Short mmCIF file of C-alpha atoms in Angstrom, two decimals:
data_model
loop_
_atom_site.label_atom_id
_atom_site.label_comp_id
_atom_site.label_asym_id
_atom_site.label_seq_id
_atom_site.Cartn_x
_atom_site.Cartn_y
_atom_site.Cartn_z
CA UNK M 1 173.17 42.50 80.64
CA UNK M 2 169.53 41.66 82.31
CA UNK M 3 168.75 44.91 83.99
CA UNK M 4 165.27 46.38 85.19
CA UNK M 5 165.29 49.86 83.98
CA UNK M 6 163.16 53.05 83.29
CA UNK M 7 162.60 54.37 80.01
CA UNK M 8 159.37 56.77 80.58
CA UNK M 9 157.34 57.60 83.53
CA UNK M 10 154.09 57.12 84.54
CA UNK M 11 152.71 59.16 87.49
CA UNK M 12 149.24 57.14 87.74
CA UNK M 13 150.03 53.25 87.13
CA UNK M 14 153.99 53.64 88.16
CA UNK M 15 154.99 49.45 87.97
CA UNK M 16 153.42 49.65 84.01
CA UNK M 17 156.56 51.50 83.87
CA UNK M 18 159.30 49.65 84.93
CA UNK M 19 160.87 47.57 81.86
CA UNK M 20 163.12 44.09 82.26
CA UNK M 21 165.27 43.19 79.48
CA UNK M 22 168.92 44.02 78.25
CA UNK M 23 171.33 47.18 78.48
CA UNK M 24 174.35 47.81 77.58
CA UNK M 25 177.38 46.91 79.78
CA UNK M 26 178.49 49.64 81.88
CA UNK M 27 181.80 51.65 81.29
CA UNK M 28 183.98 52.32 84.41
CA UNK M 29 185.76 55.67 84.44
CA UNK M 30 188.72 56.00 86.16
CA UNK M 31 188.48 56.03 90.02
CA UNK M 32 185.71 53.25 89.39
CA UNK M 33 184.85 50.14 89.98
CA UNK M 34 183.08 47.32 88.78
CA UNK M 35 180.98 45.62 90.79
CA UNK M 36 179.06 41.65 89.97
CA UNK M 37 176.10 42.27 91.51
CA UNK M 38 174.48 39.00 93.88
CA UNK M 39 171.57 40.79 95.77
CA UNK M 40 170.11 44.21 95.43
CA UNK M 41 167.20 45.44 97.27
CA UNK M 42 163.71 47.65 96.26
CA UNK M 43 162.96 50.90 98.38
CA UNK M 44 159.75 53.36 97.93
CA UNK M 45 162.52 55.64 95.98
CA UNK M 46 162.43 53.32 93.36
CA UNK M 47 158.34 53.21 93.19
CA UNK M 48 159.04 57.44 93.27
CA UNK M 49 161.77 57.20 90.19
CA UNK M 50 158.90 55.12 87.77
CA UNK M 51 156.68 58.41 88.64
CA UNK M 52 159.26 60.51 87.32
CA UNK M 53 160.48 61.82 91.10
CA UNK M 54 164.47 61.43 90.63
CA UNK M 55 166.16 60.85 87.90
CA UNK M 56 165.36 63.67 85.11
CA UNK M 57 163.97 62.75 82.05
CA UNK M 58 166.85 63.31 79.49
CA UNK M 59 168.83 60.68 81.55
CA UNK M 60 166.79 58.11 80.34
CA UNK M 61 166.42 54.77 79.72
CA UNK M 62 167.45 54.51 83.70
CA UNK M 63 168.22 51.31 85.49
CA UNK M 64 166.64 51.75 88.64
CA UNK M 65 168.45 50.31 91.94
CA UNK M 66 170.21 52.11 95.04
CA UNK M 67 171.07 48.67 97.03
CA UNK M 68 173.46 46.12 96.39
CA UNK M 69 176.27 43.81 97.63
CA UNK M 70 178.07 41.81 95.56
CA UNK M 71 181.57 40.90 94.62
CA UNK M 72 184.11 43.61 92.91
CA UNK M 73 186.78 44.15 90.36
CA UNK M 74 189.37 42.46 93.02
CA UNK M 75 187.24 39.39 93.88
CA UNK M 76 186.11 40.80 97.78
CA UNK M 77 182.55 40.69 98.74
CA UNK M 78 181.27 44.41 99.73
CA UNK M 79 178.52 46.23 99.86
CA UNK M 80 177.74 49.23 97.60
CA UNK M 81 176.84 52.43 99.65
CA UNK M 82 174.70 54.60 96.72
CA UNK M 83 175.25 58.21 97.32
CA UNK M 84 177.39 59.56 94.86
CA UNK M 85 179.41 62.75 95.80
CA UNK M 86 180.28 64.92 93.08
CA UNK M 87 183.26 67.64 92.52
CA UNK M 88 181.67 70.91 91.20
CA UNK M 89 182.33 74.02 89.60
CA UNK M 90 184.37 76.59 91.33
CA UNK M 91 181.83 78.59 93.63
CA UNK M 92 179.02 76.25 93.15
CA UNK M 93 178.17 73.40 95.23
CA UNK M 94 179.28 70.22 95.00
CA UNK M 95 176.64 67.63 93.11
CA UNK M 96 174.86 65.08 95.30
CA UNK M 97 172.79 62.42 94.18
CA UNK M 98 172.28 58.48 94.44
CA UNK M 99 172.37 55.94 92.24
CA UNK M 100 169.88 55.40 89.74
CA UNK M 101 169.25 59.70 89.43
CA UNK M 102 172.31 60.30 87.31
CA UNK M 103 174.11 57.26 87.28
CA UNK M 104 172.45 54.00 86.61
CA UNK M 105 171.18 51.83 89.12
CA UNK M 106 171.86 48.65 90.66
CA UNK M 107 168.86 46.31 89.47
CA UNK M 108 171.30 44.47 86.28
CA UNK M 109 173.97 42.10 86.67
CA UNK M 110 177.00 44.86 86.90
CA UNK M 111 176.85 48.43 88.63
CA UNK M 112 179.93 50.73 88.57
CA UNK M 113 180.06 52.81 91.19
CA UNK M 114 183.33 55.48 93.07
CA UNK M 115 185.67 52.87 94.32
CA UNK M 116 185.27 54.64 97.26
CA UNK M 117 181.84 53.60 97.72
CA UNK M 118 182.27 49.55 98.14
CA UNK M 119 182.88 49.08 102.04
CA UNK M 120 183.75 45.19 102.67
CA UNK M 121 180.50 43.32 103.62
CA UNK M 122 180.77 42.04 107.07
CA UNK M 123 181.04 37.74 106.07
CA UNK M 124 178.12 37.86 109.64
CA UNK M 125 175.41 39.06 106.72
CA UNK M 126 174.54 37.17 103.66
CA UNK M 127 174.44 39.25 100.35
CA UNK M 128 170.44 39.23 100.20
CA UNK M 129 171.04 40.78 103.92
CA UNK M 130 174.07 43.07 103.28
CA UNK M 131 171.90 44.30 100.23
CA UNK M 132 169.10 45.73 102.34
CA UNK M 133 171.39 48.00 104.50
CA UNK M 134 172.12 51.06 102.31
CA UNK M 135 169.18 53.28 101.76
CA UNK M 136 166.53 51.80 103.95
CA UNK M 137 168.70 51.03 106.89
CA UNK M 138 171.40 53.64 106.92
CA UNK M 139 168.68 55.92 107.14
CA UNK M 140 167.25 54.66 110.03
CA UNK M 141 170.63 54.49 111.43
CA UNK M 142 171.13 58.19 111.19
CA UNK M 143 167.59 58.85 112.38
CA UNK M 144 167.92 57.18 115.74
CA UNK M 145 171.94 58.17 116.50
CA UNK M 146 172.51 61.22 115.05
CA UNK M 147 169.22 63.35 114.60
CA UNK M 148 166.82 61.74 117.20
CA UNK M 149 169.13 62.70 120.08
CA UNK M 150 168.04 59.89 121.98
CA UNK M 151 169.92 57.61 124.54
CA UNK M 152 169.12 53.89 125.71
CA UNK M 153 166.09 53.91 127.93
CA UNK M 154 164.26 56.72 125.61
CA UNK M 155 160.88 55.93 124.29
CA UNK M 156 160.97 56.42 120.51
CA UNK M 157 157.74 56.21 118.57
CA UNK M 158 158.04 54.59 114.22
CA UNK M 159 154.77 55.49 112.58
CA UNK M 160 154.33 52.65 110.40
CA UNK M 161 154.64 48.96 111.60
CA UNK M 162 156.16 46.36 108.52
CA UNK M 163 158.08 48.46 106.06
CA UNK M 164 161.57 48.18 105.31
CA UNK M 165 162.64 51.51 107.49
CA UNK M 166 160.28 50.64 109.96
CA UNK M 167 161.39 47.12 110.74
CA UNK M 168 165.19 48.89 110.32
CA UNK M 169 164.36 51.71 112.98
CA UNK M 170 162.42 49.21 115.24
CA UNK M 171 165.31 46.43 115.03
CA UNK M 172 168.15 48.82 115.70
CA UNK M 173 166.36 50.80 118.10
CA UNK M 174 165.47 48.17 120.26
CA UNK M 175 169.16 46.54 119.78
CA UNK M 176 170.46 50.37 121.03
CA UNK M 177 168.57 49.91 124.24
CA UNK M 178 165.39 52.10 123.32
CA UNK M 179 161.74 51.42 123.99
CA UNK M 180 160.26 51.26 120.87
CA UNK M 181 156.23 51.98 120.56
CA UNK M 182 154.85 51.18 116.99
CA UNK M 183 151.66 52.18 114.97
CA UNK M 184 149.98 50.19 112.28
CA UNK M 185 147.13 50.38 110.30
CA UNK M 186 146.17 46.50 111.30
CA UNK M 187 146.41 43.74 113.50
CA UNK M 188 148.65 41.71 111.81
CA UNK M 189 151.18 44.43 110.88
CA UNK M 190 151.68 45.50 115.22
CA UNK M 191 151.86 41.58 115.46
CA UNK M 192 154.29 41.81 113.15
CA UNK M 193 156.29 45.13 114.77
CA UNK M 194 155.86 43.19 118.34
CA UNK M 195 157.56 39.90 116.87
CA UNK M 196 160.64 41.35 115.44
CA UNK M 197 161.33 43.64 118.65
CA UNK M 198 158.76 46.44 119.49
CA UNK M 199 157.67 46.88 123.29
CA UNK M 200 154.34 48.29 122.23
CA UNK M 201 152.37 48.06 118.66
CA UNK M 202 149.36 50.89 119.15
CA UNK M 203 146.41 51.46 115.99
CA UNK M 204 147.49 54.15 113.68
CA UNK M 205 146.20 57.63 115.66
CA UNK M 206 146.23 55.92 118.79
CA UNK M 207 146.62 58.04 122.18
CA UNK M 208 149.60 56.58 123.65
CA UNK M 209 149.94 56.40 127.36
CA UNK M 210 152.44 59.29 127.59
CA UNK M 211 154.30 61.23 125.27
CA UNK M 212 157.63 59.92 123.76
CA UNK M 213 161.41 61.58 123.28
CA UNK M 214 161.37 61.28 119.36
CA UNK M 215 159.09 60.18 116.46
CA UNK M 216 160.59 58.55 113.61
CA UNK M 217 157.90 59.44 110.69
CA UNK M 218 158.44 58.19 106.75
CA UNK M 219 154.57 58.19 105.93
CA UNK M 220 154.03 62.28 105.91
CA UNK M 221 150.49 63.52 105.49
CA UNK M 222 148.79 60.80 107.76
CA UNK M 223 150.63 60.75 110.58
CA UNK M 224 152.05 64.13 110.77
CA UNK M 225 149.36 66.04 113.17
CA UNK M 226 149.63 63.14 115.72
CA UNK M 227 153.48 62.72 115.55
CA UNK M 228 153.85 66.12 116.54
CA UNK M 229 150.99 65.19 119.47
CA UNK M 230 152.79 62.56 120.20
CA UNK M 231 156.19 64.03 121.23
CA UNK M 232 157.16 65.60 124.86
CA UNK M 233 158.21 69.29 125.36
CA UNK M 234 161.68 69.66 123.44
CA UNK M 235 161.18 66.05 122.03
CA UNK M 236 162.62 65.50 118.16
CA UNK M 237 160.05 64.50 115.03
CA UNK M 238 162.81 63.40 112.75
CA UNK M 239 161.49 62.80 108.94
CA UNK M 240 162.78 60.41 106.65
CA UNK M 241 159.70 60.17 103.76
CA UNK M 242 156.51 61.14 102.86
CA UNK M 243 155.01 57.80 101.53
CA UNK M 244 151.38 59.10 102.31
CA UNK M 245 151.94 62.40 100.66
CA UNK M 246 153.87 65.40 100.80
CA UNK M 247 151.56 68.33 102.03
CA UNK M 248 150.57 68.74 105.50
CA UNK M 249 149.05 71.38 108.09
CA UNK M 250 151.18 71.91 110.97
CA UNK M 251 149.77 73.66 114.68
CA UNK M 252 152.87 76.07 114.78
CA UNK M 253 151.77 76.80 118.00
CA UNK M 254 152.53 73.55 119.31
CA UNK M 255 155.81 73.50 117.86
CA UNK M 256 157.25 76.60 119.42
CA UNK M 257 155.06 76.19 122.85
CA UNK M 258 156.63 72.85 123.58
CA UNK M 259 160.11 73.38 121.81
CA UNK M 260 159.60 70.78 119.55
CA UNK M 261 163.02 69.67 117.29
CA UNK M 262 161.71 68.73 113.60
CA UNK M 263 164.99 67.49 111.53
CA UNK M 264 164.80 66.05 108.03
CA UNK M 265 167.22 63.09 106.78
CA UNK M 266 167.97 60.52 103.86
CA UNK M 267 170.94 58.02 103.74
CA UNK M 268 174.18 58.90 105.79
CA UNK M 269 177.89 58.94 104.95
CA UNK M 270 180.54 55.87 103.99
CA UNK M 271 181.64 55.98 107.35
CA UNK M 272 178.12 55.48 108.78
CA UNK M 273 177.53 52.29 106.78
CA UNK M 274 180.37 51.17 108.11
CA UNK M 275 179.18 51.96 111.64
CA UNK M 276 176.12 50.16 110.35
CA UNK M 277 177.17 47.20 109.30
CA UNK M 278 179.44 46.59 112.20
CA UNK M 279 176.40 47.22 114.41
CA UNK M 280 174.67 44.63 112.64
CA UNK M 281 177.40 42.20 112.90
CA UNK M 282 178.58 42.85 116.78
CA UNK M 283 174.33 42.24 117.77
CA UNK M 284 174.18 39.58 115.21
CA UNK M 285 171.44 41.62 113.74
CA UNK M 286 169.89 40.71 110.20
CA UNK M 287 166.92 42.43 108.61
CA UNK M 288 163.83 40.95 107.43
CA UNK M 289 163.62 39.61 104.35
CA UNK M 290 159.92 39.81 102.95
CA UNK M 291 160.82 37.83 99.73
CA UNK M 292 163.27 37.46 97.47
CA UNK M 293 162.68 36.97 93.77
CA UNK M 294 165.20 36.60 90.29
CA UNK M 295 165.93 40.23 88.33
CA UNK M 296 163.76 38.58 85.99
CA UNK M 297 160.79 38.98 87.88
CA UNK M 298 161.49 42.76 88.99
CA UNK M 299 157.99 43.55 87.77
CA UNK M 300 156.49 41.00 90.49
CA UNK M 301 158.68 42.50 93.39
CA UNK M 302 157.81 46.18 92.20
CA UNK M 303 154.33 45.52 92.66
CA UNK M 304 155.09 43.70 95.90
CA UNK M 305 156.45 47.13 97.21
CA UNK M 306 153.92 49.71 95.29
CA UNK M 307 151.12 47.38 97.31
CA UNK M 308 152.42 48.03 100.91
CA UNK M 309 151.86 44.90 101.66
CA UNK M 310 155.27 43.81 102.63
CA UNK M 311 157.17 42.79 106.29
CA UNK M 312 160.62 43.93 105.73
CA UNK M 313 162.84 44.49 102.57
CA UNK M 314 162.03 42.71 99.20
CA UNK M 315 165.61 41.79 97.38
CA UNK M 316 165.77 40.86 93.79
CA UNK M 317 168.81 38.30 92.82
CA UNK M 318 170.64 38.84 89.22
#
């Protein structure tokens, strides 16, 4: 089957990595599923896995691919949610990981996946739409309602203006009855945030006209001194991602003067996609689609996402 797939990493040049071609069809174990892809969708995590950050090295060739919707081994339409729970050993924890780590991904024409793990695609969303929702959106889901601690009326701040969490956190926030402030590095990118719902699109490092209840931060070394700045006493810096870099000095001063909350988070639970995609559907919500391109040209979408140049999600169709 036409998958795009890993098969050694490269740290420097990562999209040189990525190879398109055949594998071999998937076997489904029992308490499986089957499932024909129709859309799946690229996130940074898959620019991270061609580094070598994710799946390890003796798992390879990997097909790469968290997102997907598409139609199962009993004909209904759902959408795959890509964390992949584990039993362990007695006394050790149980295994967590998401798809395309230690099970293969969902850029090919079949994924198998826990049957558990398909939740019935709302028929509101198409399956290029339902595709983007399960990594980039779920997470911004769980930023905003359960770690962010906000309520409608807060004033939340996304560093980052056009990305595919970024237009997630800014669509949902504003939906949820937030004021949502932006930053972006240009012009066009806070026209961008401003057109598909934010109240106020600042320059990156901006001083903002008063501090906000939460920060919502995926970019890491950049922005982290001034989203702590930015945030009230006892506000929340909730990080999802470190696309800027991993390493960063933090005032610890500040932190403990003003009470500050700082809460890490990736993906949610079954029951939160759910949520999620009944959110969408109730506000007739559907997230931006930057392009979307056949599996065959995976390499051409990669690059689309590796450049940063995109306004919302980038899907690739098998």
């Amino acid at each position: 089957m036409l998958s795009a797939y890993v098969e050694r990493f490269d740290r420097q040049d990562p999209v040189s990595a990525l190879v398109v071609g055949d594998r071999p069809e998937p076997a489904v174990p029992d308490g499986w599923a089957a499932v024909e892809v129709r859309a799946a969708s690229i996130n940074h995590h898959d620019i991270w896995s061609l580094r070598g950050v994710g799946p390890a090295e003796e798992n390879l060739p990997m097909i790469l691919g968290c997102d997907a919707a598409g139609i199962d081994d009993e004909g209904r339409e759902v959408v795959v949610h890509a964390v992949i729970q584990e039993s362990a050993r007695r006394g050790e924890p149980a295994v967590r990981s998401v798809l395309s780590e230690r099970h293969q991904g969902t850029f090919a024409e079949r994924v198998v996946v826990p049957r558990e793990n398909l939740i019935a695609k709302p028929p509101e969303l198409s399956f290029a739409e339902a595709a983007c929702l399960p990594t980039a959106w779920l997470t911004a889901y769980t930023m905003l309602f359960r770690q962010a601690g906000v309520s409608a009326g807060d004033t939340v701040l996304v560093q980052g203006a056009s990305g595919g969490l970024s237009t997630a956190l800014i669509v949902l926030g504003r939906a949820a009855g937030l004021r949502v402030w932006v930053t972006g590095r240009t012009a066009d990118k806070r026209e961008y945030a401003s057109r598909i719902g934010a109240h106020e699109a600042f320059p990156s490092d901006a001083r903002l006209p008063e501090r906000v209840d939460a920060v919502m931060d995926s970019v890491g070394t950049a922005t982290w001194t001034h989203s702590l700045k930015a945030l009230r006493p006892e506000g929340t810096l909730v990080v999802a991602g470190a696309t800027s870099g991993h390493v960063a000095e933090t005032h610890i001063a500040r932190v403990f003067a003003h009470r500050l909350r700082i809460v890490g988070t990736a993906m949610g639970s079954a029951d939160d996609l759910r949520r999620l995609l009944r959110f969408c559907a109730l506000h007739k919500l559907t997230p931006p689609i930057h392009d979307a391109l056949p599996l065959s040209r995976a390499r051409e979408a990669f690059a689309t996402v590796a450049d940063g140049e995109v306004r919302g999600k980038v899907v690739l169709l098998p």
